[in-house]
Amino acid sequence: MLVALLGAVFALSGSAQPVCSINLGADVTICAGESTTITAPAGYPNYLWSTGATSQSITVSTAGTYWGEAIYTSANLVTNGDFSAGNTGFTSQWTYNSNLQGEGTYFVDNASTPHHPQFSGTGNGNFMIVNAGWGSVSQGFWDVWCQNITVCPGQTYALSYRARTLSNATPARLQWYVDGVPTGSEVTLPAFNNGWTTVNQLWTTGVGQTSANVCIRVMSGDGVGNDFGLDDISISGTIHLRDQVQVNVTPLPVVNLGPDQTLCQGDQYLLNAFVPGGSYVWQNNSTASSFNVTTAGNYSVTVTANGCSNSDNIAVAYNPNPVVDLGGDQSLCAGDQVVLDATTPGATYVWQNGSTAPTFNVSGPGTYDVDVTVNGCTTNDAVTVNYNPLPTVDLGPDQVLCEGTPLLLDATVTGGSYVWQDNSTSPTFNITTAGNYGVIVTANGCSNSGNITVAYNPNPVVDLGSDQTVCAGDQVLLDATTPGASYTWQDGSTAPTFDVSGPGTYDVDVTVNGCTTNDAVTLNYNPLPIVDLGPDLAICAGELITLDASQTGATYVWQDGSINGTFDVTNAGTYSVQVTLNGCIANDAINVTVDPMPVIDLGPDLMFCNGDQVLLDATTPGASYLWQDGSTAATLLATTTGTYDVDVTVNGCTTNDAVTITFNPVPTVDLGPDITVCQGTPLQLDASNPGSTYLWQDGSSSATFDVTASGTYSVDVFLGTCAASDVINVMVQPAPVVDLGPDQAVCTGDQVLLDATTPGTSYLWQDGSTAATLLATTTGTYDVDVTVNGCTTNDAVTITFNPVPTVDLGPDITVCQGAPLQLDASNPGSTYLWQDGSSSATFDVTASGTYSVDVFLGTCAASDVINVTVQPAPVVDLGPDQAVCTGDQVLLDATTPGASFLWQDGSTAATLLATTTGTYDVDVTVNGCTTNDAVTITFNPVPTVDLGPDITVCQGTPLQLDASNPGSTYLWQDGSSSATFDVTASGTYSVDVFLGTCAASDVINVTVQPAPVVDLGPDLTVCPGDQVLLDATTPGASFLWQDGSTAATLLATTTGTYDVDVTVNGCTTNDAVTITFNPVPTVDLGPDITV
């Protein structure tokens, strides 16, 4: 089951489709303090994360971008790479034939000799047997093996095959080609007797590349030999599939309800958990951001913001308030005393004057209050004590009054009560008769009294009569005569009578025996009404005027008996009115005449065409005129569209009339002058006028007319009731005929004569020449304008001058065996014929000889010949790539008789000592011919491990040994395999670290010291004056208390938290205790008192 699964995922069987991507899932958002696990797809042999982890999944709790790789080694992507399935699964430019005596042939079998008498060599089963050489190259055979494979983008693959030389002749030279591009170095196979060799090459796919055409190309074929066997072709790689996930961490909302609280009864405490954008759930499931505490209890809230929640809680306790009552407010008389008592068990007191006794002796008025405090909770009470004075009573001196003069006795005292001589209880007493009067006043519990005697004299009698209303000009005599009296009138006069001649109020004081009587009378003088109907007047016929005699409060009588304040007049006559106001009468009259209105008529509205004139006539005998343009004649000439009006006035009476005159536009039409056009030239006659209709000579009604033949053309254009017309003569000329013939293709150097001859014509070619013919010598398009009687016809022809191919195989040449030589006769679009009958643009030379080629481009041809001499190349093999450990050395040997050497570092010895990772290559030259070989030596790092020096730690102190090396595996002394080891006990710890095939180890001794034990005991509450001895004594220890003291003991005398660090052998333990010294209560009952 496991093998089946791995085969599905990793394509263990040959040429299976590779897995090219993984998905780590969507981006993740978590809350602070949480973690999330990112998991790669299961079943891969190796994993690598951006954190350095190599497990299938990682758990992270911090924000960031995390990438992960699933790593596997792909199966062989080549189908039938070992040829076990024969001639299947690949393509070849070579010919498949069991008889390999012809060059350019191959066969698949397990031995080569049966197929060619000069071949020798077998394989581990089937392999590809190839006969290369000059004959194969001459036939255009290059790629001996090709296959399309599916790959993963951006991955590195190892290309590999085994090959050997099959004949005792020149070895073949092979080259990997991927998608037509050479990859890696060209490889010359070992000599005939050196057996099979393995050729390896690394190749990296491009970004986005998912397939490739991979070929093994024969680069030789120059001369005898080049025969080889090919087997075990493989393409595989270590595939790193990467994806990434963004992890976002949302911070928890900050919630802090504060420390626990102890409150007093009646206090409120507002808990505030506000967080921007938060939602809230309190212990009672309420959801506001705050919570008002009024009772003792435990309160908690959970706040959620941005999907993350946090909580806090607080305990609230309540102490009762003390009860204090000083009693109700009191009112006392001067000299009284009272004692206020606020005594409460266990309480302290503060009175308004700062005294602290439980009682307070009051001897004066004021407000007295006390704060009573028990266990930190305070109650206040207050009482007001008033000291009221004796009421003040003063009724004044005795009085002698005039008859009827009232006297109000007032004994009012704030808060008082009253008893008068008649037992009435009002604060005042109204006197109207002579007598003795007294009152007793009580206020705030205190009484006082007062007395007064009152006598009365009689008043004189005076009467000026009732108020009067008279008319302007009347006179009235007022008489106040009384025996033995004196008089004072309003104007200061002192006679007993007063003569009145105007409106007003008149009063007199009449005094007898010191008593005065006043009387007054008001006299009103009404004015005569004012009425004025104005001067006599004339009005226009139909005009209405209103005569107005209105006055506020008046009555009216007109000549016709009507009684309104106004009178409407439309007819001639005499009009009069009598107006009465407050009993007074006035009259007026007016004469009215009526003039007739003038008569005028400008007629109905009219419409004309532009250019017409209209005479408007308003003539009326004896009249004056005013037109809308300010003119004053009796007539007006209208020439433009508009409304015309006139005022006609006779004897001051005006009549107005108006008329609208519209001048419609006359359409404009112009078909242009008579015209001659060429046949086929479009001609459109245009009579367009907006809003018009049309009538052409053929009865058509469009705004335009398309002309196709000679003739006379006319049109009538109608716009409303206005019209216009035009006529044009058109002559159509025939066009000349010209034909330069079809397009032509000729060879460079040829000439083409173009002929446009037409009788009676003129000519214009594209180059500006004007002959009837033109000689074409270069590729291009040739065109001519042929004109007869002013009409022109154009024709064009394209002449293509195809190039004669150019071929140059170069001078005769000598090359080294195996060095590629390609003769190139390339000409774009050409065909080729070489000396061997082949037809490629190029010819690969593998042997000495004379080579020739004919090149055909269209119908043109060229040829060339070259002589080639091939020199043999040296053989060099540095062996396969190697992987060794850092510190090793590898001796590379390229020794070849008679050769010179050049290594990549410039050295020239036959051998080179490799000590660092890299690719080493050497050029070996014999007789001017050079062979190159290269080998890659990888010096894998030896892991570095250092657990540090031996160490002593305190018990409980974490110690983690770290042997981390990226990409390594680990083996600790207990068989565990993590990169780190947590130490909890004394002992010797060792680790072996493996990185690939290289390893390192280290050992450390760890001693764990026990920590000292210290206990200061539980928290204590004691009374002032007590002492507490704190003891941290530990054998062999040093001590450090919070106050810096270093003794083993400490004497606590004040409230606070005491802590100590106890250190033994460098290991420290801390303990702390809180000591509370409660205060002794203070009791003060005050001094002895008498109440």
PDB file of C-alpha atoms in Angstrom, residues 424-630:
ATOM      1  CA  SER A 424     -58.187  90.664  65.460  1.00  0.00           C
ATOM      2  CA  THR A 425     -54.932  88.886  64.392  1.00  0.00           C
ATOM      3  CA  SER A 426     -53.838  90.631  61.212  1.00  0.00           C
ATOM      4  CA  PRO A 427     -50.372  92.258  61.216  1.00  0.00           C
ATOM      5  CA  THR A 428     -52.131  95.564  60.188  1.00  0.00           C
ATOM      6  CA  PHE A 429     -55.194  97.442  61.497  1.00  0.00           C
ATOM      7  CA  ASN A 430     -57.249  99.920  59.391  1.00  0.00           C
ATOM      8  CA  ILE A 431     -58.578 102.953  61.377  1.00  0.00           C
ATOM      9  CA  THR A 432     -61.622 104.904  60.147  1.00  0.00           C
ATOM     10  CA  THR A 433     -62.980 106.324  63.459  1.00  0.00           C
ATOM     11  CA  ALA A 434     -61.459 108.147  66.408  1.00  0.00           C
ATOM     12  CA  GLY A 435     -60.288 106.080  69.402  1.00  0.00           C
ATOM     13  CA  ASN A 436     -57.410 104.311  71.263  1.00  0.00           C
ATOM     14  CA  TYR A 437     -55.743 101.385  69.446  1.00  0.00           C
ATOM     15  CA  GLY A 438     -53.205  98.715  70.714  1.00  0.00           C
ATOM     16  CA  VAL A 439     -51.497  95.438  69.539  1.00  0.00           C
ATOM     17  CA  ILE A 440     -49.444  92.554  71.016  1.00  0.00           C
ATOM     18  CA  VAL A 441     -46.923  91.009  68.541  1.00  0.00           C
ATOM     19  CA  THR A 442     -45.392  87.539  69.056  1.00  0.00           C
ATOM     20  CA  ALA A 443     -42.476  86.403  66.814  1.00  0.00           C
ATOM     21  CA  ASN A 444     -40.327  83.310  67.297  1.00  0.00           C
ATOM     22  CA  GLY A 445     -41.935  82.781  70.646  1.00  0.00           C
ATOM     23  CA  CYS A 446     -41.314  86.423  71.840  1.00  0.00           C
ATOM     24  CA  SER A 447     -43.979  89.114  72.367  1.00  0.00           C
ATOM     25  CA  ASN A 448     -44.060  93.002  72.344  1.00  0.00           C
ATOM     26  CA  SER A 449     -46.892  95.653  72.264  1.00  0.00           C
ATOM     27  CA  GLY A 450     -47.717  99.212  71.010  1.00  0.00           C
ATOM     28  CA  ASN A 451     -50.569 101.883  71.401  1.00  0.00           C
ATOM     29  CA  ILE A 452     -51.878 104.993  69.525  1.00  0.00           C
ATOM     30  CA  THR A 453     -54.800 107.587  69.895  1.00  0.00           C
ATOM     31  CA  VAL A 454     -56.578 108.891  66.724  1.00  0.00           C
ATOM     32  CA  ALA A 455     -59.056 111.962  66.348  1.00  0.00           C
ATOM     33  CA  TYR A 456     -61.094 113.130  63.108  1.00  0.00           C
ATOM     34  CA  ASN A 457     -62.159 116.644  61.642  1.00  0.00           C
ATOM     35  CA  PRO A 458     -65.066 116.941  59.007  1.00  0.00           C
ATOM     36  CA  ASN A 459     -64.210 117.565  55.215  1.00  0.00           C
ATOM     37  CA  PRO A 460     -65.727 120.504  53.106  1.00  0.00           C
ATOM     38  CA  VAL A 461     -68.272 119.633  50.340  1.00  0.00           C
ATOM     39  CA  VAL A 462     -67.459 120.612  46.653  1.00  0.00           C
ATOM     40  CA  ASP A 463     -69.057 119.548  43.290  1.00  0.00           C
ATOM     41  CA  LEU A 464     -67.960 120.860  39.841  1.00  0.00           C
ATOM     42  CA  GLY A 465     -70.567 118.763  38.093  1.00  0.00           C
ATOM     43  CA  SER A 466     -70.153 115.909  35.571  1.00  0.00           C
ATOM     44  CA  ASP A 467     -67.777 115.740  32.565  1.00  0.00           C
ATOM     45  CA  GLN A 468     -68.946 117.608  29.431  1.00  0.00           C
ATOM     46  CA  THR A 469     -68.424 117.508  25.620  1.00  0.00           C
ATOM     47  CA  VAL A 470     -68.906 120.761  23.633  1.00  0.00           C
ATOM     48  CA  CYS A 471     -68.075 122.056  20.177  1.00  0.00           C
ATOM     49  CA  ALA A 472     -65.098 124.191  19.275  1.00  0.00           C
ATOM     50  CA  GLY A 473     -65.834 127.835  20.238  1.00  0.00           C
ATOM     51  CA  ASP A 474     -68.220 127.116  23.211  1.00  0.00           C
ATOM     52  CA  GLN A 475     -67.391 128.465  26.826  1.00  0.00           C
ATOM     53  CA  VAL A 476     -68.126 126.821  30.357  1.00  0.00           C
ATOM     54  CA  LEU A 477     -67.956 128.448  33.953  1.00  0.00           C
ATOM     55  CA  LEU A 478     -66.907 126.055  36.794  1.00  0.00           C
ATOM     56  CA  ASP A 479     -68.091 127.091  40.403  1.00  0.00           C
ATOM     57  CA  ALA A 480     -66.607 125.665  43.705  1.00  0.00           C
ATOM     58  CA  THR A 481     -67.914 128.315  46.151  1.00  0.00           C
ATOM     59  CA  THR A 482     -67.955 127.047  49.855  1.00  0.00           C
ATOM     60  CA  PRO A 483     -68.377 129.369  53.006  1.00  0.00           C
ATOM     61  CA  GLY A 484     -65.104 129.971  54.884  1.00  0.00           C
ATOM     62  CA  ALA A 485     -63.074 127.991  52.323  1.00  0.00           C
ATOM     63  CA  SER A 486     -59.859 128.630  50.375  1.00  0.00           C
ATOM     64  CA  TYR A 487     -59.330 127.361  46.745  1.00  0.00           C
ATOM     65  CA  THR A 488     -56.550 126.100  44.585  1.00  0.00           C
ATOM     66  CA  TRP A 489     -57.293 125.304  40.886  1.00  0.00           C
ATOM     67  CA  GLN A 490     -55.138 123.167  38.678  1.00  0.00           C
ATOM     68  CA  ASP A 491     -53.440 126.236  37.231  1.00  0.00           C
ATOM     69  CA  GLY A 492     -52.774 127.716  40.707  1.00  0.00           C
ATOM     70  CA  SER A 493     -55.610 130.276  40.572  1.00  0.00           C
ATOM     71  CA  THR A 494     -57.471 130.777  43.908  1.00  0.00           C
ATOM     72  CA  ALA A 495     -60.912 132.224  42.920  1.00  0.00           C
ATOM     73  CA  PRO A 496     -64.022 130.205  43.783  1.00  0.00           C
ATOM     74  CA  THR A 497     -64.892 130.009  40.003  1.00  0.00           C
ATOM     75  CA  PHE A 498     -62.950 129.101  36.806  1.00  0.00           C
ATOM     76  CA  ASP A 499     -63.724 130.122  33.178  1.00  0.00           C
ATOM     77  CA  VAL A 500     -63.059 127.252  30.668  1.00  0.00           C
ATOM     78  CA  SER A 501     -62.395 127.964  26.957  1.00  0.00           C
ATOM     79  CA  GLY A 502     -60.609 124.812  25.781  1.00  0.00           C
ATOM     80  CA  PRO A 503     -60.621 121.065  26.265  1.00  0.00           C
ATOM     81  CA  GLY A 504     -58.976 119.500  29.347  1.00  0.00           C
ATOM     82  CA  THR A 505     -59.432 118.242  32.943  1.00  0.00           C
ATOM     83  CA  TYR A 506     -60.038 120.959  35.555  1.00  0.00           C
ATOM     84  CA  ASP A 507     -59.776 120.311  39.322  1.00  0.00           C
ATOM     85  CA  VAL A 508     -59.921 122.408  42.552  1.00  0.00           C
ATOM     86  CA  ASP A 509     -58.796 121.822  46.181  1.00  0.00           C
ATOM     87  CA  VAL A 510     -61.301 123.368  48.662  1.00  0.00           C
ATOM     88  CA  THR A 511     -59.862 123.606  52.223  1.00  0.00           C
ATOM     89  CA  VAL A 512     -61.841 124.274  55.475  1.00  0.00           C
ATOM     90  CA  ASN A 513     -60.138 123.928  58.885  1.00  0.00           C
ATOM     91  CA  GLY A 514     -57.170 122.158  57.316  1.00  0.00           C
ATOM     92  CA  CYS A 515     -59.275 119.502  55.631  1.00  0.00           C
ATOM     93  CA  THR A 516     -59.289 119.537  51.885  1.00  0.00           C
ATOM     94  CA  THR A 517     -61.750 118.161  49.369  1.00  0.00           C
ATOM     95  CA  ASN A 518     -60.832 117.853  45.684  1.00  0.00           C
ATOM     96  CA  ASP A 519     -63.151 117.650  42.717  1.00  0.00           C
ATOM     97  CA  ALA A 520     -62.420 117.498  39.012  1.00  0.00           C
ATOM     98  CA  VAL A 521     -64.300 117.672  35.730  1.00  0.00           C
ATOM     99  CA  THR A 522     -63.200 116.900  32.139  1.00  0.00           C
ATOM    100  CA  LEU A 523     -64.323 119.102  29.221  1.00  0.00           C
ATOM    101  CA  ASN A 524     -63.959 117.743  25.609  1.00  0.00           C
ATOM    102  CA  TYR A 525     -63.992 120.143  22.567  1.00  0.00           C
ATOM    103  CA  ASN A 526     -64.871 118.180  19.446  1.00  0.00           C
ATOM    104  CA  PRO A 527     -63.355 119.620  16.122  1.00  0.00           C
ATOM    105  CA  LEU A 528     -65.549 120.380  13.071  1.00  0.00           C
ATOM    106  CA  PRO A 529     -65.121 117.648  10.411  1.00  0.00           C
ATOM    107  CA  ILE A 530     -62.796 118.494   7.403  1.00  0.00           C
ATOM    108  CA  VAL A 531     -64.181 117.591   3.943  1.00  0.00           C
ATOM    109  CA  ASP A 532     -62.595 118.454   0.493  1.00  0.00           C
ATOM    110  CA  LEU A 533     -63.743 116.729  -2.711  1.00  0.00           C
ATOM    111  CA  GLY A 534     -61.068 118.651  -4.709  1.00  0.00           C
ATOM    112  CA  PRO A 535     -61.411 120.986  -7.747  1.00  0.00           C
ATOM    113  CA  ASP A 536     -63.803 120.397 -10.643  1.00  0.00           C
ATOM    114  CA  LEU A 537     -62.339 117.860 -13.150  1.00  0.00           C
ATOM    115  CA  ALA A 538     -62.730 116.108 -16.563  1.00  0.00           C
ATOM    116  CA  ILE A 539     -62.339 112.274 -17.073  1.00  0.00           C
ATOM    117  CA  CYS A 540     -62.096 109.995 -20.133  1.00  0.00           C
ATOM    118  CA  ALA A 541     -65.042 107.910 -21.294  1.00  0.00           C
ATOM    119  CA  GLY A 542     -65.129 104.639 -19.406  1.00  0.00           C
ATOM    120  CA  GLU A 543     -62.882 105.992 -16.675  1.00  0.00           C
ATOM    121  CA  LEU A 544     -64.018 105.696 -12.994  1.00  0.00           C
ATOM    122  CA  ILE A 545     -63.006 108.059 -10.182  1.00  0.00           C
ATOM    123  CA  THR A 546     -63.791 107.798  -6.469  1.00  0.00           C
ATOM    124  CA  LEU A 547     -64.744 110.907  -4.415  1.00  0.00           C
ATOM    125  CA  ASP A 548     -63.503 110.454  -0.816  1.00  0.00           C
ATOM    126  CA  ALA A 549     -64.934 112.285   2.255  1.00  0.00           C
ATOM    127  CA  SER A 550     -63.873 109.593   4.758  1.00  0.00           C
ATOM    128  CA  GLN A 551     -63.066 110.537   8.381  1.00  0.00           C
ATOM    129  CA  THR A 552     -62.829 108.202  11.339  1.00  0.00           C
ATOM    130  CA  GLY A 553     -66.039 108.208  13.366  1.00  0.00           C
ATOM    131  CA  ALA A 554     -67.982 110.391  10.877  1.00  0.00           C
ATOM    132  CA  THR A 555     -71.358 109.872   9.136  1.00  0.00           C
ATOM    133  CA  TYR A 556     -72.133 110.944   5.567  1.00  0.00           C
ATOM    134  CA  VAL A 557     -75.073 112.018   3.346  1.00  0.00           C
ATOM    135  CA  TRP A 558     -74.373 112.428  -0.489  1.00  0.00           C
ATOM    136  CA  GLN A 559     -76.564 114.303  -2.988  1.00  0.00           C
ATOM    137  CA  ASP A 560     -78.325 111.043  -3.877  1.00  0.00           C
ATOM    138  CA  GLY A 561     -78.888 110.115  -0.203  1.00  0.00           C
ATOM    139  CA  SER A 562     -76.106 107.475  -0.033  1.00  0.00           C
ATOM    140  CA  ILE A 563     -74.219 107.348   3.307  1.00  0.00           C
ATOM    141  CA  ASN A 564     -70.753 105.844   2.488  1.00  0.00           C
ATOM    142  CA  GLY A 565     -67.492 107.693   3.058  1.00  0.00           C
ATOM    143  CA  THR A 566     -66.713 107.477  -0.735  1.00  0.00           C
ATOM    144  CA  PHE A 567     -68.694 107.934  -3.963  1.00  0.00           C
ATOM    145  CA  ASP A 568     -67.820 106.368  -7.410  1.00  0.00           C
ATOM    146  CA  VAL A 569     -68.267 108.716 -10.408  1.00  0.00           C
ATOM    147  CA  THR A 570     -68.434 107.629 -14.112  1.00  0.00           C
ATOM    148  CA  ASN A 571     -70.814 110.295 -15.533  1.00  0.00           C
ATOM    149  CA  ALA A 572     -70.730 114.076 -15.814  1.00  0.00           C
ATOM    150  CA  GLY A 573     -72.574 116.054 -13.097  1.00  0.00           C
ATOM    151  CA  THR A 574     -72.387 117.953  -9.738  1.00  0.00           C
ATOM    152  CA  TYR A 575     -71.681 115.796  -6.628  1.00  0.00           C
ATOM    153  CA  SER A 576     -72.037 116.979  -2.938  1.00  0.00           C
ATOM    154  CA  VAL A 577     -71.666 115.469   0.605  1.00  0.00           C
ATOM    155  CA  GLN A 578     -72.566 116.415   4.243  1.00  0.00           C
ATOM    156  CA  VAL A 579     -70.161 115.019   6.927  1.00  0.00           C
ATOM    157  CA  THR A 580     -71.121 114.796  10.641  1.00  0.00           C
ATOM    158  CA  LEU A 581     -68.381 114.088  13.291  1.00  0.00           C
ATOM    159  CA  ASN A 582     -69.104 114.132  17.068  1.00  0.00           C
ATOM    160  CA  GLY A 583     -72.174 116.227  16.458  1.00  0.00           C
ATOM    161  CA  CYS A 584     -70.401 118.756  14.137  1.00  0.00           C
ATOM    162  CA  ILE A 585     -71.343 119.162  10.414  1.00  0.00           C
ATOM    163  CA  ALA A 586     -69.297 120.188   7.218  1.00  0.00           C
ATOM    164  CA  ASN A 587     -70.243 120.243   3.459  1.00  0.00           C
ATOM    165  CA  ASP A 588     -68.439 120.214  -0.001  1.00  0.00           C
ATOM    166  CA  ALA A 589     -69.321 119.847  -3.756  1.00  0.00           C
ATOM    167  CA  ILE A 590     -67.541 119.125  -7.151  1.00  0.00           C
ATOM    168  CA  ASN A 591     -68.417 119.336 -10.930  1.00  0.00           C
ATOM    169  CA  VAL A 592     -67.281 116.392 -13.219  1.00  0.00           C
ATOM    170  CA  THR A 593     -67.230 116.366 -17.116  1.00  0.00           C
ATOM    171  CA  VAL A 594     -66.526 113.235 -19.447  1.00  0.00           C
ATOM    172  CA  ASP A 595     -64.328 113.305 -22.685  1.00  0.00           C
ATOM    173  CA  PRO A 596     -64.611 110.503 -25.437  1.00  0.00           C
ATOM    174  CA  MET A 597     -61.693 107.919 -26.214  1.00  0.00           C
ATOM    175  CA  PRO A 598     -59.899 107.873 -29.662  1.00  0.00           C
ATOM    176  CA  VAL A 599     -60.533 104.821 -32.001  1.00  0.00           C
ATOM    177  CA  ILE A 600     -57.550 102.922 -33.681  1.00  0.00           C
ATOM    178  CA  ASP A 601     -57.050  99.570 -35.574  1.00  0.00           C
ATOM    179  CA  LEU A 602     -53.708  98.420 -37.126  1.00  0.00           C
ATOM    180  CA  GLY A 603     -55.408  95.318 -38.558  1.00  0.00           C
ATOM    181  CA  PRO A 604     -54.667  91.533 -38.112  1.00  0.00           C
ATOM    182  CA  ASP A 605     -51.161  89.935 -37.825  1.00  0.00           C
ATOM    183  CA  LEU A 606     -49.477  89.469 -41.268  1.00  0.00           C
ATOM    184  CA  MET A 607     -46.785  87.205 -42.947  1.00  0.00           C
ATOM    185  CA  PHE A 608     -44.574  88.317 -45.914  1.00  0.00           C
ATOM    186  CA  CYS A 609     -41.361  87.231 -47.634  1.00  0.00           C
ATOM    187  CA  ASN A 610     -38.013  88.882 -46.979  1.00  0.00           C
ATOM    188  CA  GLY A 611     -37.718  92.107 -49.066  1.00  0.00           C
ATOM    189  CA  ASP A 612     -41.425  93.063 -48.823  1.00  0.00           C
ATOM    190  CA  GLN A 613     -42.617  96.285 -46.935  1.00  0.00           C
ATOM    191  CA  VAL A 614     -45.811  96.944 -44.871  1.00  0.00           C
ATOM    192  CA  LEU A 615     -47.215 100.498 -44.099  1.00  0.00           C
ATOM    193  CA  LEU A 616     -48.963 100.628 -40.687  1.00  0.00           C
ATOM    194  CA  ASP A 617     -51.504 103.604 -40.412  1.00  0.00           C
ATOM    195  CA  ALA A 618     -52.908 104.907 -37.065  1.00  0.00           C
ATOM    196  CA  THR A 619     -54.205 108.324 -38.390  1.00  0.00           C
ATOM    197  CA  THR A 620     -56.833 109.912 -36.038  1.00  0.00           C
ATOM    198  CA  PRO A 621     -57.944 113.606 -36.248  1.00  0.00           C
ATOM    199  CA  GLY A 622     -56.433 115.859 -33.555  1.00  0.00           C
ATOM    200  CA  ALA A 623     -54.332 112.962 -32.127  1.00  0.00           C
ATOM    201  CA  SER A 624     -50.676 112.505 -31.088  1.00  0.00           C
ATOM    202  CA  TYR A 625     -48.778 109.202 -31.670  1.00  0.00           C
ATOM    203  CA  LEU A 626     -46.039 107.112 -29.968  1.00  0.00           C
ATOM    204  CA  TRP A 627     -44.772 103.900 -31.709  1.00  0.00           C
ATOM    205  CA  GLN A 628     -42.754 101.126 -29.998  1.00  0.00           C
ATOM    206  CA  ASP A 629     -39.537 102.485 -31.564  1.00  0.00           C
ATOM    207  CA  GLY A 630     -40.241 106.020 -30.191  1.00  0.00           C
TER     208      GLY A 630
END
